[in-house]
Short mmCIF file of C-alpha atoms in Angstrom, two decimals:
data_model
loop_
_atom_site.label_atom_id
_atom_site.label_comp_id
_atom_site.label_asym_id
_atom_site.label_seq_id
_atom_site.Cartn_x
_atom_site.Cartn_y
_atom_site.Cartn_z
CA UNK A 1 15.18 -34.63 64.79
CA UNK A 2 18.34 -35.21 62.34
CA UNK A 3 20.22 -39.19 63.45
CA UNK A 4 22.42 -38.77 65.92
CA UNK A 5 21.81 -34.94 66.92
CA UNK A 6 22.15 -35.74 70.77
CA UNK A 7 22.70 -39.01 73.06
CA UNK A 8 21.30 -41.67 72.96
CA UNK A 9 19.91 -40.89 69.20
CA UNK A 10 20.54 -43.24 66.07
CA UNK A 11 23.15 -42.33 64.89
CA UNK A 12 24.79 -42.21 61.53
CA UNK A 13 26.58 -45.22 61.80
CA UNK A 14 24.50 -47.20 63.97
CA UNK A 15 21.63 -49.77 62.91
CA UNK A 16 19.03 -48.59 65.49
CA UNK A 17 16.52 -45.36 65.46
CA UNK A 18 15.45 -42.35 67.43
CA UNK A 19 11.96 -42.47 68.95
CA UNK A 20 11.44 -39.44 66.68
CA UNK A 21 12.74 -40.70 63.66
CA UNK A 22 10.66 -43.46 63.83
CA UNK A 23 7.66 -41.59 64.48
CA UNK A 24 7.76 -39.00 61.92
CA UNK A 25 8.26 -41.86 59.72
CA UNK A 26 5.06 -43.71 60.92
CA UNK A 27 2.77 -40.30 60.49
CA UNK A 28 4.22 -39.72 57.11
CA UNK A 29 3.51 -43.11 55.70
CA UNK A 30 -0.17 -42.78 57.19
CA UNK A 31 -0.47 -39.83 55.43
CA UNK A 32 0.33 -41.07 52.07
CA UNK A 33 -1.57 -44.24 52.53
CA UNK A 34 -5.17 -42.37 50.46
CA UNK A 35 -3.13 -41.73 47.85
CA UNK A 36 -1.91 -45.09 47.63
CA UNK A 37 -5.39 -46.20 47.52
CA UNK A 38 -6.08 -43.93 45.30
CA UNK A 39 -3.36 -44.88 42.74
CA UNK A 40 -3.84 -48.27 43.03
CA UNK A 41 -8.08 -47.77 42.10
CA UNK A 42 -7.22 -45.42 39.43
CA UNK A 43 -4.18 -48.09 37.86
CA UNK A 44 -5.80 -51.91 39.14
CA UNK A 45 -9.80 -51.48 40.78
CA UNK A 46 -11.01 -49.60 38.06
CA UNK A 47 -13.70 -51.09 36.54
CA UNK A 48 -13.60 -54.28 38.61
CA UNK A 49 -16.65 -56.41 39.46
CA UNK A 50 -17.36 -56.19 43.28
CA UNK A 51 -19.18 -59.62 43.29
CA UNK A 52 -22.26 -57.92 44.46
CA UNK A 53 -20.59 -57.25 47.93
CA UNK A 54 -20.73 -52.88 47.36
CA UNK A 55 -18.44 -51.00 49.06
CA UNK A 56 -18.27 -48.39 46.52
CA UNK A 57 -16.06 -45.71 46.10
CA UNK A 58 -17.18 -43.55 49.82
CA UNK A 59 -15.65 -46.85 51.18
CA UNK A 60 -12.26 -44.87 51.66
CA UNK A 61 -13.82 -42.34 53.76
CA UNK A 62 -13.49 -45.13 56.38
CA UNK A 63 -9.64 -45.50 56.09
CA UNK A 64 -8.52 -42.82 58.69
CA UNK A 65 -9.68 -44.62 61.67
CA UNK A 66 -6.84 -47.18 60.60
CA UNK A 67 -4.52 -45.08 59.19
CA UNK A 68 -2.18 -44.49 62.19
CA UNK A 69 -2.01 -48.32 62.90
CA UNK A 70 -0.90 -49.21 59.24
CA UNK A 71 1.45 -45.86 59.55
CA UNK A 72 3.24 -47.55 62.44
CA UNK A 73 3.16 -51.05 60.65
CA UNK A 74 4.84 -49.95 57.52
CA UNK A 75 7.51 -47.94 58.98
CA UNK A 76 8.50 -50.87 61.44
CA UNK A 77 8.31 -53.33 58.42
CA UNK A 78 10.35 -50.65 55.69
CA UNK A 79 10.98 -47.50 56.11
CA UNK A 80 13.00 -47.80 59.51
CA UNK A 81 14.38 -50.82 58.62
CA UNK A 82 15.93 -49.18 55.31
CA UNK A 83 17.20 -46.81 57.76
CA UNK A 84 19.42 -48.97 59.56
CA UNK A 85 20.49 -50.59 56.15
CA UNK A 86 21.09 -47.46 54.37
CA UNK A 87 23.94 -47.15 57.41
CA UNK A 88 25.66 -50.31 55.87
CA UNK A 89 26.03 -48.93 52.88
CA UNK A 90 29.13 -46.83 51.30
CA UNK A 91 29.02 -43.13 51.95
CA UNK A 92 30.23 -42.30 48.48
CA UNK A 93 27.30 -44.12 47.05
CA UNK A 94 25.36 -41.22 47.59
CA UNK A 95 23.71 -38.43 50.37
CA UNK A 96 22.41 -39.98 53.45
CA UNK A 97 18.43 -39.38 52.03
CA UNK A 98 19.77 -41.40 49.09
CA UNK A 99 20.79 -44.46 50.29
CA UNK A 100 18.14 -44.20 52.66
CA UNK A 101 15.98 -44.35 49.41
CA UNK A 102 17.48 -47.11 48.17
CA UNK A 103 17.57 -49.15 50.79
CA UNK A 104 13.95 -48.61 50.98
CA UNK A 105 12.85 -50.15 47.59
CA UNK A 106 14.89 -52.71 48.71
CA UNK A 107 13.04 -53.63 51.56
CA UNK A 108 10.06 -53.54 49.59
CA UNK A 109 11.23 -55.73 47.09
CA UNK A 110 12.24 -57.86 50.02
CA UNK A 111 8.71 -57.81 51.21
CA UNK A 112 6.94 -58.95 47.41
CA UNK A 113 9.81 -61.38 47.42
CA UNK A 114 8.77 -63.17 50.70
CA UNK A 115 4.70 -62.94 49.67
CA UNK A 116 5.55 -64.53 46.45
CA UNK A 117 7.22 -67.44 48.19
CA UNK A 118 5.07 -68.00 51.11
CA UNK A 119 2.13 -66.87 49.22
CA UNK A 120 2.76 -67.34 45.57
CA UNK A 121 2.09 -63.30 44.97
CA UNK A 122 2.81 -62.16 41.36
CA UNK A 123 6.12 -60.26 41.49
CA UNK A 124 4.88 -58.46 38.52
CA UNK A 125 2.24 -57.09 40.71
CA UNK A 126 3.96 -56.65 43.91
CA UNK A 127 7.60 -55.77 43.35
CA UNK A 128 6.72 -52.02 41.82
CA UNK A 129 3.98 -51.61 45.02
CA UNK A 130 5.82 -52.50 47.81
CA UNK A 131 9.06 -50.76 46.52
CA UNK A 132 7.30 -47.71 45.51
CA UNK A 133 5.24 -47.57 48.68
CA UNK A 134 8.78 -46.63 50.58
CA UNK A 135 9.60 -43.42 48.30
CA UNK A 136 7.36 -40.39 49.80
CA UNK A 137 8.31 -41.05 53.05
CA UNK A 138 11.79 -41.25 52.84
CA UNK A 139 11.83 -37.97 50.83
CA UNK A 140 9.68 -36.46 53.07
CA UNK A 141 11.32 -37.15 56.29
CA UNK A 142 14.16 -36.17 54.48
CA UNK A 143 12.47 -32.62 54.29
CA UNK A 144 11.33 -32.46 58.00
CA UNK A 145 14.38 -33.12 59.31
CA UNK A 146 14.99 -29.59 59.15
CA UNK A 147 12.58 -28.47 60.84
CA UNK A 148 11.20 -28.43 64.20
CA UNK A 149 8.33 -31.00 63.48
CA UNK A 150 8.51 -33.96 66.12
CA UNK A 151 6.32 -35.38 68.64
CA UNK A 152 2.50 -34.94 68.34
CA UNK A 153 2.91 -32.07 65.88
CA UNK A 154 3.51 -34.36 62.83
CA UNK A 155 0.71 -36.52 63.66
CA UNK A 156 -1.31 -33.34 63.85
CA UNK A 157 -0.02 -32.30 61.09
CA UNK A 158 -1.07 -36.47 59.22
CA UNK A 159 -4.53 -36.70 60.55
CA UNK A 160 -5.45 -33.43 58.75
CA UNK A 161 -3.46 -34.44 55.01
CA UNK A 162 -4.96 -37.71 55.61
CA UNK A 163 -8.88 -36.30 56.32
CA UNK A 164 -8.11 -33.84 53.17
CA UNK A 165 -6.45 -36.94 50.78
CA UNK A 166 -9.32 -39.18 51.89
CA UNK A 167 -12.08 -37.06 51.13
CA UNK A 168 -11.09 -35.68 47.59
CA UNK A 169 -9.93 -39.44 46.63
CA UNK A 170 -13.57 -40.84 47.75
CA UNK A 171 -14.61 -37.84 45.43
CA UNK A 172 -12.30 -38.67 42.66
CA UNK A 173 -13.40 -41.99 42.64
CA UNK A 174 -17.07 -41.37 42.52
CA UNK A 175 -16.63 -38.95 39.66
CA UNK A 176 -14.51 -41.19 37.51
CA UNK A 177 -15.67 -44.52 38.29
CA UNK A 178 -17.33 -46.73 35.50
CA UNK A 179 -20.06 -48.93 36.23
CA UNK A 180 -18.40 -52.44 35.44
CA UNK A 181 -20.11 -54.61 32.66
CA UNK A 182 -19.97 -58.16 33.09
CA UNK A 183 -18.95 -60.24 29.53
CA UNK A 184 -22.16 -61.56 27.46
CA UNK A 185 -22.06 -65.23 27.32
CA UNK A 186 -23.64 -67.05 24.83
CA UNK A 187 -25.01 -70.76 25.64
CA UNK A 188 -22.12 -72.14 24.03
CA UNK A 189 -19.44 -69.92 25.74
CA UNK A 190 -21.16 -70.92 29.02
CA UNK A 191 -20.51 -74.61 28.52
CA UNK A 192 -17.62 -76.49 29.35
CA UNK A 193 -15.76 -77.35 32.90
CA UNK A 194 -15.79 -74.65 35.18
CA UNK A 195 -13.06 -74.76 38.04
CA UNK A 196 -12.60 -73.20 41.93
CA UNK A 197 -10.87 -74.20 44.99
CA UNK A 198 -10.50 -77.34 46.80
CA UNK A 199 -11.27 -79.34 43.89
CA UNK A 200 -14.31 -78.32 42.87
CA UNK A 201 -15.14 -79.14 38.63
CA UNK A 202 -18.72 -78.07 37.34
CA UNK A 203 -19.22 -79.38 34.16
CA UNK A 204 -22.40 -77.30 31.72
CA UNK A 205 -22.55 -79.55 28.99
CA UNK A 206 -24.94 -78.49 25.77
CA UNK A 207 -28.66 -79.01 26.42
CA UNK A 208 -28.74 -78.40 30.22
CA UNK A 209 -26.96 -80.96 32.08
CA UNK A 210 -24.70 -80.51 34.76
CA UNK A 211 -21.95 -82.81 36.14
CA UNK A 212 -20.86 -81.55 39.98
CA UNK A 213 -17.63 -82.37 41.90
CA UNK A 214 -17.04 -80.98 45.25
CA UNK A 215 -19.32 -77.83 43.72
CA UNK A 216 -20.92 -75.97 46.48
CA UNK A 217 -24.29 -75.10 46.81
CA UNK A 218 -26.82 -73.05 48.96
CA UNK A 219 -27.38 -75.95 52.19
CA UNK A 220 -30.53 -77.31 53.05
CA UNK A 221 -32.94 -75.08 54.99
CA UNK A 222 -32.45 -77.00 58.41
CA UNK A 223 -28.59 -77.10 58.00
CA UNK A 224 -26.48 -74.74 60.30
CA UNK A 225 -23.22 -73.80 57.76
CA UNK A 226 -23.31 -71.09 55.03
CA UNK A 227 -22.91 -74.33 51.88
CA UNK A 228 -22.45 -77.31 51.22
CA UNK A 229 -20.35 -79.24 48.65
CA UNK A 230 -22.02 -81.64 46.50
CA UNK A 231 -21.16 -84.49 43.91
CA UNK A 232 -23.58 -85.99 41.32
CA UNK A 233 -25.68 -84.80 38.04
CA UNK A 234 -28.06 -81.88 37.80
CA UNK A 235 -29.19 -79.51 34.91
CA UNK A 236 -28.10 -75.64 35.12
CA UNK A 237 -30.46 -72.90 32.44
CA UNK A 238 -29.58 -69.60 32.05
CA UNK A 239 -31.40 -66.87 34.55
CA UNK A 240 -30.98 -63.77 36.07
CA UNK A 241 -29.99 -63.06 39.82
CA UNK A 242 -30.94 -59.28 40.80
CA UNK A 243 -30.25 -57.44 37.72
CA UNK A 244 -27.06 -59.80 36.17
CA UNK A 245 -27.06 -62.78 34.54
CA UNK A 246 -26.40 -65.89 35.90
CA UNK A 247 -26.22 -69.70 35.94
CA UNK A 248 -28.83 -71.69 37.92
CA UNK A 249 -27.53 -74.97 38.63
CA UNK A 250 -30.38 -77.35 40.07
CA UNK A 251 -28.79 -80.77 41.43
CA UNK A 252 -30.44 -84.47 41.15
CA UNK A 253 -31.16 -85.97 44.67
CA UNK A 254 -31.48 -84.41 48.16
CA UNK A 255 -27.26 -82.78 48.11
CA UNK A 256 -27.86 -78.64 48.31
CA UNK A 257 -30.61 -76.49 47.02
CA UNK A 258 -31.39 -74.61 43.43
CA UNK A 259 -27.65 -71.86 43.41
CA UNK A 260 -27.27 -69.17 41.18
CA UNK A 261 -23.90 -68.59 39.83
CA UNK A 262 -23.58 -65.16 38.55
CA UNK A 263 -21.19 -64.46 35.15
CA UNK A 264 -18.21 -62.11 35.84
CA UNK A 265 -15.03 -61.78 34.77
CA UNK A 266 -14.46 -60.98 31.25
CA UNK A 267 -14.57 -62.06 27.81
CA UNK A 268 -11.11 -63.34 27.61
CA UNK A 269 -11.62 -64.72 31.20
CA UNK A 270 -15.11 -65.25 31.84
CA UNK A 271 -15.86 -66.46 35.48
CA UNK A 272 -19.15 -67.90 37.54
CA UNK A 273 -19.07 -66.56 41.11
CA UNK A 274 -21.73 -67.31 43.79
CA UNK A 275 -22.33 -65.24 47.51
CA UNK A 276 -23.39 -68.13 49.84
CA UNK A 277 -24.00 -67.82 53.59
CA UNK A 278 -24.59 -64.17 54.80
CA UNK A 279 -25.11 -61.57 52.30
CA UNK A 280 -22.96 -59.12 54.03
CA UNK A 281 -20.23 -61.56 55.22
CA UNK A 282 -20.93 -64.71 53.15
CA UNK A 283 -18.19 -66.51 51.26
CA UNK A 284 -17.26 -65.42 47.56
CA UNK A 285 -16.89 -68.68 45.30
CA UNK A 286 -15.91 -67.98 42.51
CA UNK A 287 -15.24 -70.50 39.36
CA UNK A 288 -12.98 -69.98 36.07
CA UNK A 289 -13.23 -71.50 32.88
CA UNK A 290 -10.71 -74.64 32.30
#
């Protein structure tokens, strides 16, 4: 399965792939994707609020009906890719599964690069992700290059890893997860100009009033789309929505009805978020403070 091992195969110093290559590399990075998930829950999800929406931690058990289809996108978007650069660069900078490495965190960076400017991702966030992401796989197909693994075999070989990671992840997720807490606002933390998308400024001034720009709001009962964005004056009191705490903001005039905005976030960033539309597929709003 080694780069140029018989006709027609990549070989070391060309910029193309074998068939094989590039599908040991696709199985691989399937395989690794759980623990992926599972590093990125243990290190970022932890302890996040999931806006009432669930999902839970049993939600990876549902990952290995994509995993083969994100195993073929990452290793046409990296790890092949990194292949055919690794081939540019200088043989004394290393063994072949080196500079394959290399070129692989490369790629990734390339990757966090390009979502930062098209996307304005935080490179902070990204960069170590997307270049980390292309490290087991490279080391790994490193490994099975000698041996006989190719064809269907490997993929065997994923979907049972991936079943196995999947299942003890869900597990070790359920064990160690903590229930998030939302932050305990006081009347006076609560007031002030709260801020989304599109424009949108509610304004909680002391003693109940509200002022509304562009704030959206659960629609009348006889309108057809899932809110509706309002302007004008209203009064908001604290209440409860389910078992959290929340904002009810009731508007002057005929624009929306009575919306709860529930408190999330956390003390040092307290936020206001409201599920309108379908419960199940609704749109999250959610507002920080200015």
């Amino acid at each position: 399965m080694g780069w140029g091992k018989r006709p027609g195969a990549a070989g070391c110093g060309r910029l193309t792939w074998s068939n094989d290559e590039w599908n040991a590399a696709a199985a691989l990075c399937a395989t690794q994707l759980p623990l992926v998930w599972l590093a990125w829950w243990l290190f970022v999800g932890a302890g996040q609020d999931d806006y009432g929406r669930g999902g839970g931690a049993f939600g990876v058990l549902c990952v290995p009906l994509i995993l083969p289809l994100l195993g073929v996108v990452h290793s046409s978007a990296q790890i092949m890719p990194a292949a055919s650069l690794s081939r540019l660069l200088p043989r004394r900078s290393g063994s072949e599964w080196a500079r394959h490495l290399v070129a692989s965190v490369l790629v990734g960076a390339g990757w966090a690069v390009l979502g930062h400017m098209v996307w304005g991702w935080s490179l902070r966030d990204t960069v170590p992700w997307f270049a980390g992401a292309g490290i087991l796989p490279v080391l790994f197909l490193a490994l099975l290059r000698r041996r006989a693994w190719g064809g269907w075999s490997v993929w065997l070989r994923s979907a049972g890893a991936c079943f196995v990671l999947s299942v003890v992840g869900g597990l070790a997720v359920a064990a160690l997860a903590d229930e998030y807490e939302p932050p305990a606002l006081s009347d006076g933390q609560l007031a002030g100009e709260w801020r989304g998308d599109q424009g949108t400024v509610l304004r909680l001034a002391p003693g109940g009033r509200a002022e509304l720009t562009r704030v959206p709001a659960q629609p009348d009962f006889e309108a057809d789309q899932d809110y509706t964005r309002c302007d004008g004056t209203g009064t908001w009191a604290r209440d409860r929505y389910g078992d959290r705490e929340a904002v009810l903001v009731r508007l002057d005039g005929g624009c929306g009805e009575d919306t709860h905005w529930t408190i999330s976030g956390s003390g040092q960033d307290p936020e206001l978020f409201a599920l309108l539309g379908d419960p199940d597929a609704g749109d999250l709003l959610i507002l920080a403070q200015d």
